[in-house]
């Protein structure tokens, strides 16, 4: 592998580019009161508007990954993020209706998906096997960083200037990062391959990637059980104030972001991505069971488990992405990362309504116990033997 002294700068730009996209992808909920006041929308209607960028993201992740595989990471990230910024800006300007705004946000989400696969691919290209876990862990902090930026800016901008004007901030951030990516990011070198090797799919003849995508999607469930229900649970069941619960969860979210970095370094030191991932699946299962037990018999235990679980349930994310790219190989890593992200986002979208129905019908303790089933299944699904076989065949952790 060619070592690039600018690889940490490139990593920082990839992280910043994805964080910029996350400011509107996951930051729109911070503008909900302003949107409802300005447009007179119901909660259901504003929910559709807020979900529009995520729907667009899901539709194009694999396609953008294929583009990164073929044309390179820099051009894909710059074009997609720049287009997303322009589309968000177009949505914020003028007097067009909410329907057109939703369409523009959906298209912006579809464009921003370029960063997800391409930024992960560029990390894999510039960092060697003994640094990739740490590098991908750092890169995976982009979502909490982007959501944090949105939380600190959008509500105040919305109140001061209106929600449409507030959208100019994430739009400008996306365009700025697109320019920086275009100027400063370098595509990693690609090893020469025969034509048959370039086109052979890693999904054929092996179940390893299918199992990895499935295990990663299963591990999203406990993560979103905690992130989607913790504030409501602390307020309604534990009788906290919304402000106090928000501060508490903000602190543990920051700890979760740090946990991703620590876990990545752990994976580098032990020479495996999937063994730590399986161990974290065991820990997530215990978190869900203890959360249900705490709700039933010891409220203090439930609060403590939420704090610990907010770190444990997100720690595996970077491991799954790194293992996906390494198992897929250089020619297919963009598409594989797109598939990985698609599976995780589908699980993330389905978890809140389904677990919410369980809470409404059977209570928190039962819903948390059901949540333990998913990481339990992930323990079995994680393809540790496939990673071991690859390491024995190549003599290194990754390609």
C-alpha positions as YAML, in Angstrom:
chain: A
units: angstrom
residues:
- id: 1
  name: UNK
  ca: [0.00, 0.00, 0.00]
- id: 2
  name: UNK
  ca: [1.20, 3.54, -0.90]
- id: 3
  name: UNK
  ca: [1.26, 5.69, 2.24]
- id: 4
  name: UNK
  ca: [-0.06, 9.18, 1.66]
- id: 5
  name: UNK
  ca: [1.05, 11.76, 4.25]
- id: 6
  name: UNK
  ca: [-2.22, 13.60, 3.53]
- id: 7
  name: UNK
  ca: [-4.36, 10.60, 4.39]
- id: 8
  name: UNK
  ca: [-5.46, 12.11, 7.73]
- id: 9
  name: UNK
  ca: [-6.50, 15.30, 5.93]
- id: 10
  name: UNK
  ca: [-8.45, 13.20, 3.44]
- id: 11
  name: UNK
  ca: [-10.08, 11.33, 6.32]
- id: 12
  name: UNK
  ca: [-11.01, 14.65, 7.94]
- id: 13
  name: UNK
  ca: [-12.55, 15.89, 4.69]
- id: 14
  name: UNK
  ca: [-14.51, 12.66, 4.26]
- id: 15
  name: UNK
  ca: [-15.82, 12.95, 7.81]
- id: 16
  name: UNK
  ca: [-16.67, 16.64, 7.32]
- id: 17
  name: UNK
  ca: [-18.42, 15.97, 4.01]
- id: 18
  name: UNK
  ca: [-20.66, 13.33, 5.54]
- id: 19
  name: UNK
  ca: [-21.31, 15.49, 8.61]
- id: 20
  name: UNK
  ca: [-22.39, 18.33, 6.30]
- id: 21
  name: UNK
  ca: [-24.86, 16.02, 4.56]
- id: 22
  name: UNK
  ca: [-26.18, 14.85, 7.94]
- id: 23
  name: UNK
  ca: [-27.04, 18.42, 8.96]
- id: 24
  name: UNK
  ca: [-30.04, 18.32, 6.63]
- id: 25
  name: UNK
  ca: [-30.57, 14.56, 6.34]
- id: 26
  name: UNK
  ca: [-31.09, 14.16, 10.09]
- id: 27
  name: UNK
  ca: [-31.33, 17.80, 11.17]
- id: 28
  name: UNK
  ca: [-34.79, 18.64, 9.81]
- id: 29
  name: UNK
  ca: [-36.55, 17.46, 13.02]
- id: 30
  name: UNK
  ca: [-35.00, 20.46, 14.78]
- id: 31
  name: UNK
  ca: [-37.08, 22.71, 12.50]
- id: 32
  name: UNK
  ca: [-40.39, 20.89, 13.00]
- id: 33
  name: UNK
  ca: [-42.01, 23.56, 15.26]
- id: 34
  name: UNK
  ca: [-41.09, 26.29, 12.77]
- id: 35
  name: UNK
  ca: [-42.29, 24.24, 9.80]
- id: 36
  name: UNK
  ca: [-45.64, 23.51, 11.45]
- id: 37
  name: UNK
  ca: [-46.12, 27.15, 12.45]
- id: 38
  name: UNK
  ca: [-45.30, 28.42, 8.95]
- id: 39
  name: UNK
  ca: [-47.15, 25.82, 6.88]
- id: 40
  name: UNK
  ca: [-49.95, 24.67, 9.18]
- id: 41
  name: UNK
  ca: [-49.01, 21.00, 8.79]
- id: 42
  name: UNK
  ca: [-50.13, 18.11, 10.98]
- id: 43
  name: UNK
  ca: [-47.56, 15.91, 12.68]
- id: 44
  name: UNK
  ca: [-48.11, 13.22, 10.05]
- id: 45
  name: UNK
  ca: [-47.60, 15.69, 7.21]
- id: 46
  name: UNK
  ca: [-44.47, 17.22, 8.70]
- id: 47
  name: UNK
  ca: [-43.21, 13.68, 9.32]
- id: 48
  name: UNK
  ca: [-43.40, 12.98, 5.59]
- id: 49
  name: UNK
  ca: [-41.46, 16.15, 4.84]
- id: 50
  name: UNK
  ca: [-38.77, 15.32, 7.38]
- id: 51
  name: UNK
  ca: [-38.38, 11.76, 6.03]
- id: 52
  name: UNK
  ca: [-38.04, 12.87, 2.39]
- id: 53
  name: UNK
  ca: [-34.20, 13.16, 2.39]
- id: 54
  name: UNK
  ca: [-33.82, 9.73, 3.98]
- id: 55
  name: UNK
  ca: [-36.07, 8.16, 1.35]
- id: 56
  name: UNK
  ca: [-33.91, 9.69, -1.37]
- id: 57
  name: UNK
  ca: [-30.78, 8.40, 0.36]
- id: 58
  name: UNK
  ca: [-32.10, 4.83, 0.40]
- id: 59
  name: UNK
  ca: [-32.93, 4.91, -3.31]
- id: 60
  name: UNK
  ca: [-29.43, 5.75, -4.53]
- id: 61
  name: UNK
  ca: [-26.84, 4.37, -2.08]
- id: 62
  name: UNK
  ca: [-25.88, 1.33, -4.17]
- id: 63
  name: UNK
  ca: [-25.87, 3.33, -7.43]
- id: 64
  name: UNK
  ca: [-23.49, 5.91, -5.97]
- id: 65
  name: UNK
  ca: [-21.30, 3.10, -4.67]
- id: 66
  name: UNK
  ca: [-21.09, 1.66, -8.17]
- id: 67
  name: UNK
  ca: [-20.15, 5.10, -9.50]
- id: 68
  name: UNK
  ca: [-17.35, 5.36, -6.91]
- id: 69
  name: UNK
  ca: [-16.07, 1.93, -7.94]
- id: 70
  name: UNK
  ca: [-15.92, 3.01, -11.56]
- id: 71
  name: UNK
  ca: [-15.08, 6.72, -11.58]
- id: 72
  name: UNK
  ca: [-13.28, 7.31, -8.28]
- id: 73
  name: UNK
  ca: [-14.14, 8.75, -4.90]
- id: 74
  name: UNK
  ca: [-13.26, 12.42, -5.29]
- id: 75
  name: UNK
  ca: [-15.48, 13.22, -8.25]
- id: 76
  name: UNK
  ca: [-18.41, 11.23, -6.83]
- id: 77
  name: UNK
  ca: [-18.28, 12.94, -3.43]
- id: 78
  name: UNK
  ca: [-17.83, 16.42, -4.89]
- id: 79
  name: UNK
  ca: [-20.62, 16.12, -7.47]
- id: 80
  name: UNK
  ca: [-23.13, 14.49, -5.16]
- id: 81
  name: UNK
  ca: [-22.56, 16.78, -2.18]
- id: 82
  name: UNK
  ca: [-22.49, 19.88, -4.36]
- id: 83
  name: UNK
  ca: [-25.76, 18.87, -6.02]
- id: 84
  name: UNK
  ca: [-27.31, 18.22, -2.61]
- id: 85
  name: UNK
  ca: [-26.34, 21.70, -1.45]
- id: 86
  name: UNK
  ca: [-27.81, 23.33, -4.55]
- id: 87
  name: UNK
  ca: [-31.07, 21.37, -4.19]
- id: 88
  name: UNK
  ca: [-31.46, 22.26, -0.51]
- id: 89
  name: UNK
  ca: [-30.78, 25.91, -1.36]
- id: 90
  name: UNK
  ca: [-33.41, 25.77, -4.10]
- id: 91
  name: UNK
  ca: [-35.88, 24.38, -1.59]
- id: 92
  name: UNK
  ca: [-35.18, 27.17, 0.85]
- id: 93
  name: UNK
  ca: [-35.67, 29.97, -1.68]
- id: 94
  name: UNK
  ca: [-38.85, 31.22, -3.28]
- id: 95
  name: UNK
  ca: [-42.51, 30.76, -2.39]
- id: 96
  name: UNK
  ca: [-43.14, 27.27, -3.81]
- id: 97
  name: UNK
  ca: [-45.36, 24.89, -1.91]
- id: 98
  name: UNK
  ca: [-44.48, 22.20, 0.58]
- id: 99
  name: UNK
  ca: [-44.92, 19.43, -2.00]
- id: 100
  name: UNK
  ca: [-42.19, 20.83, -4.23]
- id: 101
  name: UNK
  ca: [-40.01, 21.40, -1.18]
- id: 102
  name: UNK
  ca: [-40.41, 17.73, -0.24]
- id: 103
  name: UNK
  ca: [-39.42, 16.67, -3.77]
- id: 104
  name: UNK
  ca: [-36.32, 18.88, -3.67]
- id: 105
  name: UNK
  ca: [-35.35, 17.47, -0.27]
- id: 106
  name: UNK
  ca: [-35.83, 13.92, -1.56]
- id: 107
  name: UNK
  ca: [-33.56, 14.68, -4.52]
- id: 108
  name: UNK
  ca: [-31.03, 16.30, -2.19]
- id: 109
  name: UNK
  ca: [-31.01, 13.15, -0.04]
- id: 110
  name: UNK
  ca: [-30.50, 11.05, -3.16]
- id: 111
  name: UNK
  ca: [-27.54, 13.22, -4.19]
- id: 112
  name: UNK
  ca: [-25.99, 13.21, -0.71]
- id: 113
  name: UNK
  ca: [-25.85, 9.41, -0.68]
- id: 114
  name: UNK
  ca: [-22.71, 9.75, -2.79]
- id: 115
  name: UNK
  ca: [-20.74, 10.66, 0.32]
- id: 116
  name: UNK
  ca: [-21.72, 7.54, 2.28]
- id: 117
  name: UNK
  ca: [-20.14, 4.96, 0.01]
- id: 118
  name: UNK
  ca: [-17.37, 7.09, -1.48]
- id: 119
  name: UNK
  ca: [-16.03, 8.50, 1.81]
- id: 120
  name: UNK
  ca: [-15.82, 5.00, 3.25]
- id: 121
  name: UNK
  ca: [-14.12, 3.76, 0.10]
- id: 122
  name: UNK
  ca: [-11.46, 6.47, 0.18]
- id: 123
  name: UNK
  ca: [-10.68, 5.60, 3.82]
- id: 124
  name: UNK
  ca: [-10.19, 1.97, 2.85]
- id: 125
  name: UNK
  ca: [-7.90, 2.97, 0.02]
- id: 126
  name: UNK
  ca: [-5.52, 5.23, 1.94]
- id: 127
  name: UNK
  ca: [-5.30, 3.40, 5.27]
- id: 128
  name: UNK
  ca: [-3.57, 0.08, 5.75]
- id: 129
  name: UNK
  ca: [-5.08, -2.92, 7.54]
- id: 130
  name: UNK
  ca: [-3.61, -1.90, 10.90]
- id: 131
  name: UNK
  ca: [-5.09, 1.62, 10.72]
- id: 132
  name: UNK
  ca: [-8.41, 1.03, 9.01]
- id: 133
  name: UNK
  ca: [-10.41, 0.23, 12.12]
- id: 134
  name: UNK
  ca: [-9.37, 3.47, 13.80]
- id: 135
  name: UNK
  ca: [-9.82, 5.48, 10.60]
- id: 136
  name: UNK
  ca: [-13.28, 4.07, 9.91]
- id: 137
  name: UNK
  ca: [-14.26, 4.58, 13.54]
- id: 138
  name: UNK
  ca: [-13.34, 8.25, 13.22]
- id: 139
  name: UNK
  ca: [-15.23, 8.50, 9.94]
- id: 140
  name: UNK
  ca: [-18.33, 6.95, 11.52]
- id: 141
  name: UNK
  ca: [-18.57, 9.82, 14.01]
- id: 142
  name: UNK
  ca: [-19.83, 11.97, 11.12]
- id: 143
  name: UNK
  ca: [-23.51, 11.37, 11.85]
- id: 144
  name: UNK
  ca: [-23.48, 12.44, 15.52]
- id: 145
  name: UNK
  ca: [-21.24, 15.38, 14.60]
- id: 146
  name: UNK
  ca: [-23.64, 16.46, 11.85]
- id: 147
  name: UNK
  ca: [-26.69, 16.06, 14.08]
- id: 148
  name: UNK
  ca: [-24.92, 18.02, 16.81]
- id: 149
  name: UNK
  ca: [-24.15, 20.88, 14.40]
- id: 150
  name: UNK
  ca: [-27.80, 20.90, 13.31]
- id: 151
  name: UNK
  ca: [-29.02, 20.91, 16.92]
- id: 152
  name: UNK
  ca: [-26.81, 23.89, 17.77]
- id: 153
  name: UNK
  ca: [-27.75, 26.00, 14.74]
- id: 154
  name: UNK
  ca: [-31.03, 25.17, 13.01]
- id: 155
  name: UNK
  ca: [-33.50, 25.86, 15.87]
- id: 156
  name: UNK
  ca: [-32.02, 29.31, 16.47]
- id: 157
  name: UNK
  ca: [-31.83, 30.13, 12.75]
- id: 158
  name: UNK
  ca: [-35.42, 28.92, 12.27]
- id: 159
  name: UNK
  ca: [-36.73, 31.11, 15.06]
- id: 160
  name: UNK
  ca: [-34.78, 34.16, 13.88]
- id: 161
  name: UNK
  ca: [-35.26, 33.95, 10.10]
- id: 162
  name: UNK
  ca: [-37.80, 31.22, 9.35]
- id: 163
  name: UNK
  ca: [-37.24, 27.55, 8.56]
- id: 164
  name: UNK
  ca: [-36.61, 28.06, 4.84]
- id: 165
  name: UNK
  ca: [-33.85, 30.58, 5.46]
- id: 166
  name: UNK
  ca: [-32.38, 28.25, 8.07]
- id: 167
  name: UNK
  ca: [-31.94, 25.60, 5.37]
- id: 168
  name: UNK
  ca: [-29.41, 27.85, 3.66]
- id: 169
  name: UNK
  ca: [-26.93, 26.94, 6.41]
- id: 170
  name: UNK
  ca: [-26.71, 23.19, 5.62]
- id: 171
  name: UNK
  ca: [-26.94, 24.01, 1.91]
- id: 172
  name: UNK
  ca: [-23.92, 26.32, 2.13]
- id: 173
  name: UNK
  ca: [-22.06, 23.80, 4.27]
- id: 174
  name: UNK
  ca: [-22.58, 21.09, 1.64]
- id: 175
  name: UNK
  ca: [-21.39, 23.31, -1.22]
- id: 176
  name: UNK
  ca: [-18.33, 24.44, 0.76]
- id: 177
  name: UNK
  ca: [-17.32, 20.85, 1.56]
- id: 178
  name: UNK
  ca: [-17.94, 19.80, -2.04]
- id: 179
  name: UNK
  ca: [-15.40, 22.41, -3.20]
- id: 180
  name: UNK
  ca: [-12.87, 21.35, -0.56]
- id: 181
  name: UNK
  ca: [-13.27, 17.70, -1.54]
- id: 182
  name: UNK
  ca: [-12.80, 18.52, -5.22]
- id: 183
  name: UNK
  ca: [-9.60, 20.47, -4.51]
- id: 184
  name: UNK
  ca: [-7.95, 18.48, -1.71]
- id: 185
  name: UNK
  ca: [-9.06, 14.84, -1.82]
- id: 186
  name: UNK
  ca: [-6.93, 12.37, -3.78]
- id: 187
  name: UNK
  ca: [-8.24, 9.04, -5.01]
- id: 188
  name: UNK
  ca: [-6.18, 6.13, -3.69]
- id: 189
  name: UNK
  ca: [-4.26, 4.06, -6.25]
- id: 190
  name: UNK
  ca: [-6.02, 0.96, -7.52]
- id: 191
  name: UNK
  ca: [-4.13, -2.28, -8.06]
- id: 192
  name: UNK
  ca: [-4.23, -3.52, -11.67]
- id: 193
  name: UNK
  ca: [-6.52, -6.46, -12.25]
- id: 194
  name: UNK
  ca: [-7.60, -8.68, -15.07]
- id: 195
  name: UNK
  ca: [-10.98, -7.89, -16.56]
- id: 196
  name: UNK
  ca: [-12.52, -11.07, -15.12]
- id: 197
  name: UNK
  ca: [-11.37, -10.08, -11.63]
- id: 198
  name: UNK
  ca: [-12.79, -6.59, -11.94]
- id: 199
  name: UNK
  ca: [-16.26, -7.81, -12.76]
- id: 200
  name: UNK
  ca: [-16.56, -10.85, -10.50]
- id: 201
  name: UNK
  ca: [-19.11, -10.21, -7.77]
- id: 202
  name: UNK
  ca: [-18.10, -11.07, -4.19]
- id: 203
  name: UNK
  ca: [-21.77, -11.85, -3.54]
- id: 204
  name: UNK
  ca: [-21.60, -14.91, -5.80]
- id: 205
  name: UNK
  ca: [-20.36, -18.18, -4.36]
- id: 206
  name: UNK
  ca: [-20.18, -16.93, -0.77]
- id: 207
  name: UNK
  ca: [-22.73, -15.92, 1.85]
- id: 208
  name: UNK
  ca: [-20.25, -13.85, 3.87]
- id: 209
  name: UNK
  ca: [-21.32, -10.38, 2.68]
- id: 210
  name: UNK
  ca: [-25.01, -11.27, 2.80]
- id: 211
  name: UNK
  ca: [-24.60, -12.43, 6.39]
- id: 212
  name: UNK
  ca: [-22.57, -9.35, 7.31]
- id: 213
  name: UNK
  ca: [-25.23, -6.99, 5.92]
- id: 214
  name: UNK
  ca: [-27.88, -8.94, 7.81]
- id: 215
  name: UNK
  ca: [-25.94, -8.92, 11.08]
- id: 216
  name: UNK
  ca: [-25.27, -5.17, 10.80]
- id: 217
  name: UNK
  ca: [-28.94, -4.46, 10.12]
- id: 218
  name: UNK
  ca: [-29.94, -6.57, 13.14]
- id: 219
  name: UNK
  ca: [-27.53, -4.59, 15.32]
- id: 220
  name: UNK
  ca: [-29.16, -1.32, 14.25]
- id: 221
  name: UNK
  ca: [-32.33, -2.33, 16.12]
- id: 222
  name: UNK
  ca: [-30.98, -1.99, 19.69]
- id: 223
  name: UNK
  ca: [-29.25, 1.23, 18.67]
- id: 224
  name: UNK
  ca: [-32.53, 2.78, 17.54]
- id: 225
  name: UNK
  ca: [-34.51, 1.29, 20.40]
- id: 226
  name: UNK
  ca: [-32.34, 3.42, 22.68]
- id: 227
  name: UNK
  ca: [-32.01, 6.51, 20.48]
- id: 228
  name: UNK
  ca: [-35.69, 6.66, 19.48]
- id: 229
  name: UNK
  ca: [-37.29, 5.81, 22.81]
- id: 230
  name: UNK
  ca: [-34.92, 7.00, 25.52]
- id: 231
  name: UNK
  ca: [-36.17, 10.57, 25.82]
- id: 232
  name: UNK
  ca: [-39.83, 9.56, 25.82]
- id: 233
  name: UNK
  ca: [-39.07, 6.74, 28.28]
- id: 234
  name: UNK
  ca: [-37.18, 9.01, 30.70]
- id: 235
  name: UNK
  ca: [-39.95, 11.61, 30.60]
- id: 236
  name: UNK
  ca: [-43.03, 9.38, 30.69]
- id: 237
  name: UNK
  ca: [-41.82, 6.40, 32.72]
- id: 238
  name: UNK
  ca: [-39.03, 7.91, 34.84]
- id: 239
  name: UNK
  ca: [-40.66, 11.37, 35.19]
- id: 240
  name: UNK
  ca: [-37.62, 13.37, 34.10]
- id: 241
  name: UNK
  ca: [-38.03, 16.83, 32.63]
- id: 242
  name: UNK
  ca: [-37.57, 17.03, 28.84]
- id: 243
  name: UNK
  ca: [-34.65, 19.41, 29.30]
- id: 244
  name: UNK
  ca: [-32.88, 17.18, 31.77]
- id: 245
  name: UNK
  ca: [-33.42, 14.12, 29.60]
- id: 246
  name: UNK
  ca: [-32.12, 16.00, 26.55]
- id: 247
  name: UNK
  ca: [-28.89, 17.02, 28.29]
- id: 248
  name: UNK
  ca: [-28.36, 13.48, 29.58]
- id: 249
  name: UNK
  ca: [-28.86, 11.95, 26.15]
- id: 250
  name: UNK
  ca: [-26.64, 14.57, 24.51]
- id: 251
  name: UNK
  ca: [-23.79, 13.56, 26.79]
- id: 252
  name: UNK
  ca: [-24.22, 9.84, 26.18]
- id: 253
  name: UNK
  ca: [-24.45, 10.44, 22.40]
- id: 254
  name: UNK
  ca: [-21.06, 12.15, 22.54]
- id: 255
  name: UNK
  ca: [-19.75, 9.16, 24.48]
- id: 256
  name: UNK
  ca: [-21.15, 6.89, 21.77]
- id: 257
  name: UNK
  ca: [-19.24, 8.78, 19.09]
- id: 258
  name: UNK
  ca: [-16.02, 8.37, 21.10]
- id: 259
  name: UNK
  ca: [-16.86, 4.69, 21.54]
- id: 260
  name: UNK
  ca: [-16.78, 4.16, 17.78]
- id: 261
  name: UNK
  ca: [-13.22, 5.43, 17.65]
- id: 262
  name: UNK
  ca: [-12.10, 3.27, 20.58]
- id: 263
  name: UNK
  ca: [-13.74, 0.20, 19.04]
- id: 264
  name: UNK
  ca: [-11.97, 0.82, 15.74]
- id: 265
  name: UNK
  ca: [-8.63, 0.93, 17.50]
- id: 266
  name: UNK
  ca: [-9.53, -2.25, 19.40]
- id: 267
  name: UNK
  ca: [-10.20, -4.02, 16.09]
- id: 268
  name: UNK
  ca: [-6.81, -2.92, 14.72]
- id: 269
  name: UNK
  ca: [-4.99, -4.21, 17.79]
- id: 270
  name: UNK
  ca: [-6.67, -7.66, 17.81]
- id: 271
  name: UNK
  ca: [-6.39, -8.04, 14.02]
- id: 272
  name: UNK
  ca: [-10.11, -8.66, 13.46]
- id: 273
  name: UNK
  ca: [-13.28, -6.67, 12.75]
- id: 274
  name: UNK
  ca: [-15.87, -9.37, 13.17]
- id: 275
  name: UNK
  ca: [-14.77, -10.96, 16.44]
- id: 276
  name: UNK
  ca: [-15.20, -7.62, 18.28]
- id: 277
  name: UNK
  ca: [-18.44, -7.09, 16.36]
- id: 278
  name: UNK
  ca: [-19.79, -10.43, 17.59]
- id: 279
  name: UNK
  ca: [-18.71, -9.63, 21.15]
- id: 280
  name: UNK
  ca: [-20.55, -6.31, 20.92]
- id: 281
  name: UNK
  ca: [-23.63, -8.20, 19.71]
- id: 282
  name: UNK
  ca: [-23.48, -10.24, 22.92]
- id: 283
  name: UNK
  ca: [-23.18, -7.01, 24.93]
- id: 284
  name: UNK
  ca: [-26.13, -5.43, 23.06]
- id: 285
  name: UNK
  ca: [-28.27, -8.47, 23.86]
- id: 286
  name: UNK
  ca: [-27.47, -8.07, 27.55]
- id: 287
  name: UNK
  ca: [-28.20, -4.33, 27.34]
- id: 288
  name: UNK
  ca: [-31.70, -4.93, 26.00]
- id: 289
  name: UNK
  ca: [-32.46, -7.62, 28.60]
- id: 290
  name: UNK
  ca: [-31.18, -5.48, 31.46]
- id: 291
  name: UNK
  ca: [-33.15, -2.50, 30.16]
- id: 292
  name: UNK
  ca: [-36.34, -4.54, 30.28]
- id: 293
  name: UNK
  ca: [-35.47, -5.84, 33.75]
- id: 294
  name: UNK
  ca: [-34.69, -2.34, 34.98]
- id: 295
  name: UNK
  ca: [-38.03, -1.02, 33.75]
- id: 296
  name: UNK
  ca: [-39.82, -3.81, 35.57]
- id: 297
  name: UNK
  ca: [-38.00, -3.92, 38.93]
- id: 298
  name: UNK
  ca: [-35.32, -1.18, 39.28]
- id: 299
  name: UNK
  ca: [-35.74, 2.22, 37.55]
- id: 300
  name: UNK
  ca: [-32.18, 3.26, 38.48]
- id: 301
  name: UNK
  ca: [-30.87, 0.23, 36.56]
- id: 302
  name: UNK
  ca: [-32.78, 1.26, 33.43]
- id: 303
  name: UNK
  ca: [-31.19, 4.73, 33.50]
- id: 304
  name: UNK
  ca: [-27.70, 3.27, 33.98]
- id: 305
  name: UNK
  ca: [-28.26, 0.80, 31.13]
- id: 306
  name: UNK
  ca: [-29.41, 3.59, 28.80]
- id: 307
  name: UNK
  ca: [-26.13, 5.42, 29.48]
- id: 308
  name: UNK
  ca: [-24.01, 2.33, 28.85]
- id: 309
  name: UNK
  ca: [-26.19, 1.03, 26.02]
- id: 310
  name: UNK
  ca: [-25.97, 4.31, 24.10]
- id: 311
  name: UNK
  ca: [-22.24, 3.58, 23.76]
- id: 312
  name: UNK
  ca: [-22.33, -0.19, 23.25]
- id: 313
  name: UNK
  ca: [-25.13, -0.31, 20.67]
- id: 314
  name: UNK
  ca: [-23.41, 2.12, 18.28]
- id: 315
  name: UNK
  ca: [-19.85, 0.85, 18.72]
- id: 316
  name: UNK
  ca: [-20.11, -1.89, 16.08]
- id: 317
  name: UNK
  ca: [-21.05, 0.44, 13.22]
- id: 318
  name: UNK
  ca: [-17.55, 1.18, 11.97]
- id: 319
  name: UNK
  ca: [-16.53, -2.47, 12.31]
- id: 320
  name: UNK
  ca: [-19.30, -3.60, 9.97]
- id: 321
  name: UNK
  ca: [-18.35, -1.01, 7.36]
- id: 322
  name: UNK
  ca: [-14.66, -1.86, 7.51]
- id: 323
  name: UNK
  ca: [-15.31, -5.59, 7.25]
- id: 324
  name: UNK
  ca: [-17.71, -5.04, 4.35]
- id: 325
  name: UNK
  ca: [-15.11, -3.18, 2.30]
- id: 326
  name: UNK
  ca: [-12.37, -5.69, 3.12]
- id: 327
  name: UNK
  ca: [-14.49, -8.73, 2.25]
- id: 328
  name: UNK
  ca: [-15.77, -7.09, -0.96]
- id: 329
  name: UNK
  ca: [-12.30, -6.13, -2.22]
- id: 330
  name: UNK
  ca: [-11.15, -3.02, -4.04]
- id: 331
  name: UNK
  ca: [-13.28, -3.34, -7.16]
- id: 332
  name: UNK
  ca: [-16.57, -3.86, -5.32]
- id: 333
  name: UNK
  ca: [-16.17, -1.95, -2.06]
- id: 334
  name: UNK
  ca: [-18.26, 1.05, -3.14]
- id: 335
  name: UNK
  ca: [-21.27, -1.07, -4.08]
- id: 336
  name: UNK
  ca: [-20.86, -3.24, -1.01]
- id: 337
  name: UNK
  ca: [-20.74, -0.20, 1.28]
- id: 338
  name: UNK
  ca: [-23.86, 1.12, -0.44]
- id: 339
  name: UNK
  ca: [-25.64, -2.18, 0.21]
- id: 340
  name: UNK
  ca: [-24.46, -2.15, 3.83]
- id: 341
  name: UNK
  ca: [-25.79, 1.35, 4.38]
- id: 342
  name: UNK
  ca: [-29.08, 0.52, 2.66]
- id: 343
  name: UNK
  ca: [-29.72, -2.46, 4.93]
- id: 344
  name: UNK
  ca: [-28.93, -0.43, 8.03]
- id: 345
  name: UNK
  ca: [-31.15, 2.48, 7.03]
- id: 346
  name: UNK
  ca: [-34.08, 0.18, 6.31]
- id: 347
  name: UNK
  ca: [-33.71, -1.33, 9.78]
- id: 348
  name: UNK
  ca: [-33.44, 2.15, 11.28]
- id: 349
  name: UNK
  ca: [-36.63, 3.26, 9.54]
- id: 350
  name: UNK
  ca: [-38.65, 0.20, 10.61]
- id: 351
  name: UNK
  ca: [-37.53, 0.03, 14.25]
- id: 352
  name: UNK
  ca: [-39.31, 3.07, 15.78]
- id: 353
  name: UNK
  ca: [-42.85, 2.34, 14.50]
- id: 354
  name: UNK
  ca: [-42.67, -1.40, 15.20]
- id: 355
  name: UNK
  ca: [-41.18, -1.01, 18.68]
- id: 356
  name: UNK
  ca: [-43.59, 1.86, 19.33]
- id: 357
  name: UNK
  ca: [-46.49, -0.49, 18.62]
- id: 358
  name: UNK
  ca: [-45.03, -3.00, 21.07]
- id: 359
  name: UNK
  ca: [-44.67, -0.34, 23.75]
- id: 360
  name: UNK
  ca: [-48.25, 0.75, 23.22]
- id: 361
  name: UNK
  ca: [-49.60, -2.78, 23.39]
- id: 362
  name: UNK
  ca: [-47.41, -4.48, 25.98]
- id: 363
  name: UNK
  ca: [-45.28, -1.85, 27.75]
- id: 364
  name: UNK
  ca: [-41.61, -0.90, 27.75]
- id: 365
  name: UNK
  ca: [-40.28, -4.01, 29.49]
- id: 366
  name: UNK
  ca: [-41.70, -6.36, 26.86]
- id: 367
  name: UNK
  ca: [-40.58, -4.12, 23.98]
- id: 368
  name: UNK
  ca: [-37.03, -3.98, 25.33]
- id: 369
  name: UNK
  ca: [-36.98, -7.76, 25.78]
- id: 370
  name: UNK
  ca: [-38.11, -8.23, 22.17]
- id: 371
  name: UNK
  ca: [-35.32, -5.87, 21.14]
- id: 372
  name: UNK
  ca: [-32.84, -8.38, 22.58]
- id: 373
  name: UNK
  ca: [-33.81, -10.94, 19.92]
- id: 374
  name: UNK
  ca: [-32.16, -8.96, 17.12]
- id: 375
  name: UNK
  ca: [-28.58, -8.72, 18.47]
- id: 376
  name: UNK
  ca: [-28.94, -12.35, 19.58]
- id: 377
  name: UNK
  ca: [-29.56, -13.30, 15.95]
- id: 378
  name: UNK
  ca: [-26.62, -11.10, 14.92]
- id: 379
  name: UNK
  ca: [-24.28, -13.21, 17.06]
- id: 380
  name: UNK
  ca: [-25.07, -16.18, 14.82]
- id: 381
  name: UNK
  ca: [-25.15, -14.22, 11.56]
- id: 382
  name: UNK
  ca: [-21.76, -12.48, 11.92]
- id: 383
  name: UNK
  ca: [-19.42, -14.34, 9.50]
- id: 384
  name: UNK
  ca: [-16.31, -14.57, 11.66]
- id: 385
  name: UNK
  ca: [-15.02, -17.71, 9.89]
- id: 386
  name: UNK
  ca: [-15.10, -15.93, 6.52]
- id: 387
  name: UNK
  ca: [-12.84, -13.19, 7.88]
- id: 388
  name: UNK
  ca: [-10.49, -15.80, 9.37]
- id: 389
  name: UNK
  ca: [-10.32, -17.63, 6.04]
- id: 390
  name: UNK
  ca: [-9.52, -14.38, 4.21]
- id: 391
  name: UNK
  ca: [-6.75, -13.55, 6.64]
- id: 392
  name: UNK
  ca: [-5.22, -17.01, 6.27]
- id: 393
  name: UNK
  ca: [-5.42, -16.81, 2.48]
- id: 394
  name: UNK
  ca: [-3.90, -13.32, 2.16]
- id: 395
  name: UNK
  ca: [-1.65, -13.21, 5.21]
- id: 396
  name: UNK
  ca: [-3.03, -9.77, 6.14]
- id: 397
  name: UNK
  ca: [-6.17, -8.43, 7.75]
- id: 398
  name: UNK
  ca: [-7.55, -6.76, 4.66]
- id: 399
  name: UNK
  ca: [-6.75, -6.17, 1.03]
...
